[in-house]
């Protein structure tokens, strides 16, 4: 019996055997291999679900801008933190990481601005000398040489007493035998105006006959500075063996007057000479 099979070929016998099946099977396989597979139609691109960027409306929220510190502010913070660190721990005990942490920056910025620990310490010394001499610029010299010398003494003492870090830093540098001050090209010229001020007052007093003719600016300035510096740098040991706190206001006021009396009595005309 003939059975028509819809296989794309001629009708075959149901008992056509393996050859018929192989022939038609091969034909079907050839059709599958050679017939082009229709490409899937491309899906249309989906619209982005992200909101479109729009300009901020007037008065609306805007993107926050991060304010960066100018370089000079970073450098000033580093220097201020270094003053505290070196005054408290000395040159040997000071740590760069503590300075950068206190300044709110990183170690790399310290090396960027100062190069190394030695140069940073030198910059600290230059700063405290500049502050000390800068304070003298507020000093207005009276016409009376005696009054001018008295006010200069009081002004110098007040600055020392208000600057304990200055005293500690100078003590530490003296322990180092002035190694870093000698390397500085700024400290000498910075300090010279103070010498000039003492010289002008002294010469004015000598010209009027109220100061002895053999008094020198160097000795006068060293006397003023030493009487103030010694009191403050030795306050703890002296307070212990004298049995009283040297930093109490009555004691400090009395010492201020004592410095004035010692210097002015020495400078006065007719004072006994050594």
mmCIF file of C-alpha atoms in Angstrom:
data_model
loop_
_atom_site.group_PDB
_atom_site.id
_atom_site.type_symbol
_atom_site.label_atom_id
_atom_site.label_comp_id
_atom_site.label_asym_id
_atom_site.label_seq_id
_atom_site.Cartn_x
_atom_site.Cartn_y
_atom_site.Cartn_z
ATOM 1 C CA UNK A 1 0.000 0.000 0.000
ATOM 2 C CA UNK A 2 1.237 3.408 -0.905
ATOM 3 C CA UNK A 3 1.280 5.988 1.820
ATOM 4 C CA UNK A 4 2.005 9.600 0.851
ATOM 5 C CA UNK A 5 4.300 11.214 3.357
ATOM 6 C CA UNK A 6 4.603 14.938 3.284
ATOM 7 C CA UNK A 7 8.342 15.109 3.633
ATOM 8 C CA UNK A 8 9.151 17.324 0.733
ATOM 9 C CA UNK A 9 9.953 14.323 -1.571
ATOM 10 C CA UNK A 10 8.182 11.641 -3.696
ATOM 11 C CA UNK A 11 5.703 9.228 -2.109
ATOM 12 C CA UNK A 12 7.402 6.194 -0.697
ATOM 13 C CA UNK A 13 6.429 2.783 0.430
ATOM 14 C CA UNK A 14 5.989 2.162 4.076
ATOM 15 C CA UNK A 15 8.258 -0.789 3.613
ATOM 16 C CA UNK A 16 10.853 1.055 1.547
ATOM 17 C CA UNK A 17 13.579 -0.118 3.858
ATOM 18 C CA UNK A 18 16.561 1.501 5.426
ATOM 19 C CA UNK A 19 17.717 2.992 2.145
ATOM 20 C CA UNK A 20 14.539 5.026 1.804
ATOM 21 C CA UNK A 21 14.680 6.167 5.362
ATOM 22 C CA UNK A 22 18.306 7.069 5.067
ATOM 23 C CA UNK A 23 17.709 8.937 1.851
ATOM 24 C CA UNK A 24 14.882 11.008 3.236
ATOM 25 C CA UNK A 25 16.570 11.361 6.622
ATOM 26 C CA UNK A 26 19.671 12.639 4.910
ATOM 27 C CA UNK A 27 17.539 14.994 2.887
ATOM 28 C CA UNK A 28 15.936 16.380 6.007
ATOM 29 C CA UNK A 29 19.338 16.810 7.640
ATOM 30 C CA UNK A 30 20.644 18.568 4.533
ATOM 31 C CA UNK A 31 17.688 20.898 4.567
ATOM 32 C CA UNK A 32 18.341 21.749 8.216
ATOM 33 C CA UNK A 33 22.013 22.417 7.498
ATOM 34 C CA UNK A 34 21.569 24.456 4.327
ATOM 35 C CA UNK A 35 18.395 26.377 5.045
ATOM 36 C CA UNK A 36 19.220 29.848 6.357
ATOM 37 C CA UNK A 37 18.075 30.504 9.909
ATOM 38 C CA UNK A 38 16.039 33.660 9.955
ATOM 39 C CA UNK A 39 17.634 36.329 12.159
ATOM 40 C CA UNK A 40 15.725 37.404 15.184
ATOM 41 C CA UNK A 41 14.320 40.841 14.732
ATOM 42 C CA UNK A 42 16.090 43.461 16.806
ATOM 43 C CA UNK A 43 14.197 44.764 19.723
ATOM 44 C CA UNK A 44 13.768 48.518 19.714
ATOM 45 C CA UNK A 45 16.114 50.262 22.155
ATOM 46 C CA UNK A 46 14.522 50.856 25.476
ATOM 47 C CA UNK A 47 14.273 54.372 26.667
ATOM 48 C CA UNK A 48 16.667 55.154 29.514
ATOM 49 C CA UNK A 49 15.026 55.110 32.887
ATOM 50 C CA UNK A 50 17.643 57.509 34.326
ATOM 51 C CA UNK A 51 16.304 61.014 34.772
ATOM 52 C CA UNK A 52 17.661 63.486 32.272
ATOM 53 C CA UNK A 53 20.137 66.008 33.624
ATOM 54 C CA UNK A 54 18.557 69.363 34.099
ATOM 55 C CA UNK A 55 19.909 72.695 35.134
ATOM 56 C CA UNK A 56 19.180 73.513 38.777
ATOM 57 C CA UNK A 57 16.268 75.795 39.234
ATOM 58 C CA UNK A 58 16.766 79.147 40.790
ATOM 59 C CA UNK A 59 16.871 78.669 44.514
ATOM 60 C CA UNK A 60 17.020 74.899 44.159
ATOM 61 C CA UNK A 61 19.692 72.622 45.614
ATOM 62 C CA UNK A 62 23.007 72.585 43.812
ATOM 63 C CA UNK A 63 26.018 70.303 43.986
ATOM 64 C CA UNK A 64 28.174 71.063 46.992
ATOM 65 C CA UNK A 65 31.595 72.382 46.119
ATOM 66 C CA UNK A 66 34.519 71.220 48.245
ATOM 67 C CA UNK A 67 36.500 74.186 49.452
ATOM 68 C CA UNK A 68 40.217 73.606 49.223
ATOM 69 C CA UNK A 69 42.655 75.303 51.549
ATOM 70 C CA UNK A 70 45.058 77.675 49.858
ATOM 71 C CA UNK A 71 48.674 76.629 50.149
ATOM 72 C CA UNK A 72 49.534 79.410 52.561
ATOM 73 C CA UNK A 73 46.830 78.269 54.998
ATOM 74 C CA UNK A 74 48.209 74.727 55.004
ATOM 75 C CA UNK A 75 51.730 76.035 55.502
ATOM 76 C CA UNK A 76 50.613 78.287 58.366
ATOM 77 C CA UNK A 77 48.862 75.375 60.088
ATOM 78 C CA UNK A 78 51.961 73.225 59.735
ATOM 79 C CA UNK A 79 54.155 75.948 61.202
ATOM 80 C CA UNK A 80 51.791 76.584 64.125
ATOM 81 C CA UNK A 81 51.629 72.861 64.917
ATOM 82 C CA UNK A 82 55.418 72.613 64.655
ATOM 83 C CA UNK A 83 55.871 75.440 67.173
ATOM 84 C CA UNK A 84 53.758 73.500 69.674
ATOM 85 C CA UNK A 85 55.509 70.191 68.988
ATOM 86 C CA UNK A 86 59.088 71.474 69.161
ATOM 87 C CA UNK A 87 58.358 73.604 72.223
ATOM 88 C CA UNK A 88 56.878 70.617 74.046
ATOM 89 C CA UNK A 89 59.265 67.851 72.968
ATOM 90 C CA UNK A 90 62.391 69.608 71.717
ATOM 91 C CA UNK A 91 64.047 68.924 68.402
ATOM 92 C CA UNK A 92 64.998 65.313 69.151
ATOM 93 C CA UNK A 93 61.639 64.328 70.636
ATOM 94 C CA UNK A 94 59.403 66.032 68.069
ATOM 95 C CA UNK A 95 57.587 63.767 65.604
ATOM 96 C CA UNK A 96 56.579 64.657 62.058
ATOM 97 C CA UNK A 97 53.437 62.503 62.226
ATOM 98 C CA UNK A 98 52.177 64.399 65.293
ATOM 99 C CA UNK A 99 52.793 67.731 63.572
ATOM 100 C CA UNK A 100 50.918 66.698 60.423
ATOM 101 C CA UNK A 101 48.045 65.292 62.477
ATOM 102 C CA UNK A 102 47.765 68.478 64.526
ATOM 103 C CA UNK A 103 47.890 70.558 61.333
ATOM 104 C CA UNK A 104 45.134 68.486 59.720
ATOM 105 C CA UNK A 105 47.295 67.351 56.816
ATOM 106 C CA UNK A 106 49.659 64.518 55.849
ATOM 107 C CA UNK A 107 53.407 64.013 56.305
ATOM 108 C CA UNK A 108 53.992 64.499 52.590
ATOM 109 C CA UNK A 109 52.898 68.142 52.800
ATOM 110 C CA UNK A 110 55.486 68.893 55.489
ATOM 111 C CA UNK A 111 58.234 67.603 53.241
ATOM 112 C CA UNK A 112 56.738 69.477 50.301
ATOM 113 C CA UNK A 113 56.940 72.837 52.081
ATOM 114 C CA UNK A 114 60.029 72.358 54.258
ATOM 115 C CA UNK A 115 62.046 69.481 52.849
ATOM 116 C CA UNK A 116 63.014 67.863 56.156
ATOM 117 C CA UNK A 117 62.662 68.058 59.928
ATOM 118 C CA UNK A 118 65.746 70.260 60.349
ATOM 119 C CA UNK A 119 64.461 72.893 57.964
ATOM 120 C CA UNK A 120 61.044 72.881 59.645
ATOM 121 C CA UNK A 121 62.673 73.417 63.042
ATOM 122 C CA UNK A 122 64.733 76.261 61.609
ATOM 123 C CA UNK A 123 61.554 77.839 60.235
ATOM 124 C CA UNK A 124 60.027 77.631 63.725
ATOM 125 C CA UNK A 125 62.987 79.506 65.217
ATOM 126 C CA UNK A 126 62.748 82.133 62.490
ATOM 127 C CA UNK A 127 59.055 82.544 63.227
ATOM 128 C CA UNK A 128 59.438 83.066 66.978
ATOM 129 C CA UNK A 129 62.195 85.622 66.436
ATOM 130 C CA UNK A 130 60.036 87.418 63.884
ATOM 131 C CA UNK A 131 57.154 87.473 66.394
ATOM 132 C CA UNK A 132 59.407 88.823 69.132
ATOM 133 C CA UNK A 133 60.797 91.610 66.962
ATOM 134 C CA UNK A 134 57.389 92.251 65.432
ATOM 135 C CA UNK A 135 56.040 92.931 68.905
ATOM 136 C CA UNK A 136 58.639 95.688 69.251
ATOM 137 C CA UNK A 137 57.149 97.477 66.255
ATOM 138 C CA UNK A 138 54.173 98.356 68.425
ATOM 139 C CA UNK A 139 56.520 100.129 70.801
ATOM 140 C CA UNK A 140 56.298 103.903 70.480
ATOM 141 C CA UNK A 141 59.439 105.548 71.756
ATOM 142 C CA UNK A 142 58.743 108.568 73.988
ATOM 143 C CA UNK A 143 60.863 111.700 73.748
ATOM 144 C CA UNK A 144 62.131 111.172 77.294
ATOM 145 C CA UNK A 145 64.996 108.604 77.114
ATOM 146 C CA UNK A 146 64.425 107.372 80.668
ATOM 147 C CA UNK A 147 60.714 106.800 80.032
ATOM 148 C CA UNK A 148 61.544 105.170 76.683
ATOM 149 C CA UNK A 149 64.008 102.750 78.284
ATOM 150 C CA UNK A 150 61.524 101.883 81.032
ATOM 151 C CA UNK A 151 58.768 101.168 78.533
ATOM 152 C CA UNK A 152 61.083 99.067 76.371
ATOM 153 C CA UNK A 153 62.025 96.956 79.405
ATOM 154 C CA UNK A 154 58.377 96.470 80.365
ATOM 155 C CA UNK A 155 57.409 95.666 76.790
ATOM 156 C CA UNK A 156 60.161 93.051 76.486
ATOM 157 C CA UNK A 157 59.242 91.419 79.799
ATOM 158 C CA UNK A 158 55.558 91.294 78.910
ATOM 159 C CA UNK A 159 56.343 89.551 75.618
ATOM 160 C CA UNK A 160 58.548 86.953 77.329
ATOM 161 C CA UNK A 161 55.960 86.310 80.029
ATOM 162 C CA UNK A 162 53.194 85.879 77.437
ATOM 163 C CA UNK A 163 55.285 83.517 75.265
ATOM 164 C CA UNK A 164 56.312 80.424 77.240
ATOM 165 C CA UNK A 165 56.881 78.515 73.988
ATOM 166 C CA UNK A 166 59.478 81.106 72.995
ATOM 167 C CA UNK A 167 61.408 80.463 76.206
ATOM 168 C CA UNK A 168 61.306 76.665 75.809
ATOM 169 C CA UNK A 169 62.371 76.809 72.160
ATOM 170 C CA UNK A 170 65.322 79.060 72.949
ATOM 171 C CA UNK A 171 66.357 76.781 75.815
ATOM 172 C CA UNK A 172 66.286 73.789 73.466
ATOM 173 C CA UNK A 173 68.301 75.571 70.788
ATOM 174 C CA UNK A 174 70.931 76.491 73.351
ATOM 175 C CA UNK A 175 71.173 72.821 74.323
ATOM 176 C CA UNK A 176 71.894 72.208 70.631
ATOM 177 C CA UNK A 177 74.585 74.925 70.826
ATOM 178 C CA UNK A 178 72.742 77.205 68.437
ATOM 179 C CA UNK A 179 73.281 74.878 65.506
ATOM 180 C CA UNK A 180 70.105 75.802 63.631
ATOM 181 C CA UNK A 181 70.154 79.520 64.409
ATOM 182 C CA UNK A 182 73.634 79.721 62.921
ATOM 183 C CA UNK A 183 72.338 78.204 59.685
ATOM 184 C CA UNK A 184 69.524 80.741 59.370
ATOM 185 C CA UNK A 185 70.010 83.731 57.102
ATOM 186 C CA UNK A 186 66.933 85.479 58.514
ATOM 187 C CA UNK A 187 67.326 85.569 62.287
ATOM 188 C CA UNK A 188 70.262 87.968 62.334
ATOM 189 C CA UNK A 189 68.662 90.629 60.116
ATOM 190 C CA UNK A 190 65.303 90.073 61.824
ATOM 191 C CA UNK A 191 66.752 90.769 65.283
ATOM 192 C CA UNK A 192 68.732 93.840 64.288
ATOM 193 C CA UNK A 193 65.837 96.352 64.697
ATOM 194 C CA UNK A 194 65.740 95.576 68.436
ATOM 195 C CA UNK A 195 69.433 96.423 68.715
ATOM 196 C CA UNK A 196 68.793 99.648 66.819
ATOM 197 C CA UNK A 197 65.965 100.613 69.173
ATOM 198 C CA UNK A 198 68.157 100.179 72.265
ATOM 199 C CA UNK A 199 70.969 102.103 70.572
ATOM 200 C CA UNK A 200 68.730 105.077 69.733
ATOM 201 C CA UNK A 201 67.344 105.321 73.263
ATOM 202 C CA UNK A 202 70.767 104.971 74.825
ATOM 203 C CA UNK A 203 72.365 107.581 72.554
ATOM 204 C CA UNK A 204 69.497 109.998 73.185
ATOM 205 C CA UNK A 205 69.997 109.636 76.954
ATOM 206 C CA UNK A 206 73.746 110.067 76.664
ATOM 207 C CA UNK A 207 73.286 113.186 74.541
ATOM 208 C CA UNK A 208 71.082 114.687 77.273
ATOM 209 C CA UNK A 209 73.427 113.637 80.037
ATOM 210 C CA UNK A 210 70.956 111.308 81.774
ATOM 211 C CA UNK A 211 72.717 108.047 80.818
ATOM 212 C CA UNK A 212 76.341 107.297 81.539
ATOM 213 C CA UNK A 213 78.672 107.732 78.587
ATOM 214 C CA UNK A 214 80.306 104.300 78.844
ATOM 215 C CA UNK A 215 77.042 102.325 78.664
ATOM 216 C CA UNK A 216 76.855 100.109 75.578
ATOM 217 C CA UNK A 217 73.815 98.831 73.622
ATOM 218 C CA UNK A 218 75.042 95.220 73.793
ATOM 219 C CA UNK A 219 75.354 95.133 77.584
ATOM 220 C CA UNK A 220 72.108 97.022 78.076
ATOM 221 C CA UNK A 221 70.130 94.691 75.824
ATOM 222 C CA UNK A 222 71.718 91.563 77.291
ATOM 223 C CA UNK A 223 70.885 92.747 80.813
ATOM 224 C CA UNK A 224 67.230 93.319 79.888
ATOM 225 C CA UNK A 225 66.903 89.959 78.146
ATOM 226 C CA UNK A 226 68.783 87.906 80.733
ATOM 227 C CA UNK A 227 66.816 89.220 83.709
ATOM 228 C CA UNK A 228 63.570 88.335 81.966
ATOM 229 C CA UNK A 229 64.652 85.043 80.420
ATOM 230 C CA UNK A 230 66.268 83.616 83.545
ATOM 231 C CA UNK A 231 63.171 84.229 85.657
ATOM 232 C CA UNK A 232 60.881 82.424 83.203
ATOM 233 C CA UNK A 233 63.193 79.594 82.163
ATOM 234 C CA UNK A 234 63.962 78.714 85.795
ATOM 235 C CA UNK A 235 60.516 79.333 87.252
ATOM 236 C CA UNK A 236 59.967 75.703 88.316
ATOM 237 C CA UNK A 237 63.252 75.100 90.093
ATOM 238 C CA UNK A 238 63.329 78.570 91.642
ATOM 239 C CA UNK A 239 59.729 78.238 92.807
ATOM 240 C CA UNK A 240 60.653 74.963 94.512
ATOM 241 C CA UNK A 241 63.652 76.161 96.475
ATOM 242 C CA UNK A 242 62.285 79.655 97.161
ATOM 243 C CA UNK A 243 59.059 78.159 98.472
ATOM 244 C CA UNK A 244 56.625 80.153 96.331
ATOM 245 C CA UNK A 245 55.101 80.206 92.850
ATOM 246 C CA UNK A 246 57.088 82.709 90.803
ATOM 247 C CA UNK A 247 54.344 82.913 88.187
ATOM 248 C CA UNK A 248 51.747 84.428 90.479
ATOM 249 C CA UNK A 249 50.843 87.907 89.323
ATOM 250 C CA UNK A 250 52.162 89.857 92.353
ATOM 251 C CA UNK A 251 55.565 88.178 92.009
ATOM 252 C CA UNK A 252 55.718 88.783 88.249
ATOM 253 C CA UNK A 253 54.740 92.427 88.680
ATOM 254 C CA UNK A 254 57.406 92.913 91.337
ATOM 255 C CA UNK A 255 60.075 91.342 89.115
ATOM 256 C CA UNK A 256 59.088 93.560 86.203
ATOM 257 C CA UNK A 257 59.664 96.625 88.372
ATOM 258 C CA UNK A 258 62.944 95.134 89.621
ATOM 259 C CA UNK A 259 64.320 94.773 86.076
ATOM 260 C CA UNK A 260 63.487 98.418 85.354
ATOM 261 C CA UNK A 261 65.186 99.565 88.540
ATOM 262 C CA UNK A 262 68.349 97.507 87.960
ATOM 263 C CA UNK A 263 68.808 98.678 84.359
ATOM 264 C CA UNK A 264 67.940 102.338 84.942
ATOM 265 C CA UNK A 265 70.075 102.570 88.092
ATOM 266 C CA UNK A 266 72.997 101.151 86.150
ATOM 267 C CA UNK A 267 72.505 103.600 83.263
ATOM 268 C CA UNK A 268 72.017 106.682 85.432
ATOM 269 C CA UNK A 269 74.695 109.346 85.336
ATOM 270 C CA UNK A 270 76.834 109.172 88.470
ATOM 271 C CA UNK A 271 76.153 105.494 89.025
ATOM 272 C CA UNK A 272 79.224 103.717 90.409
ATOM 273 C CA UNK A 273 81.362 102.104 87.731
ATOM 274 C CA UNK A 274 82.785 98.631 87.977
#
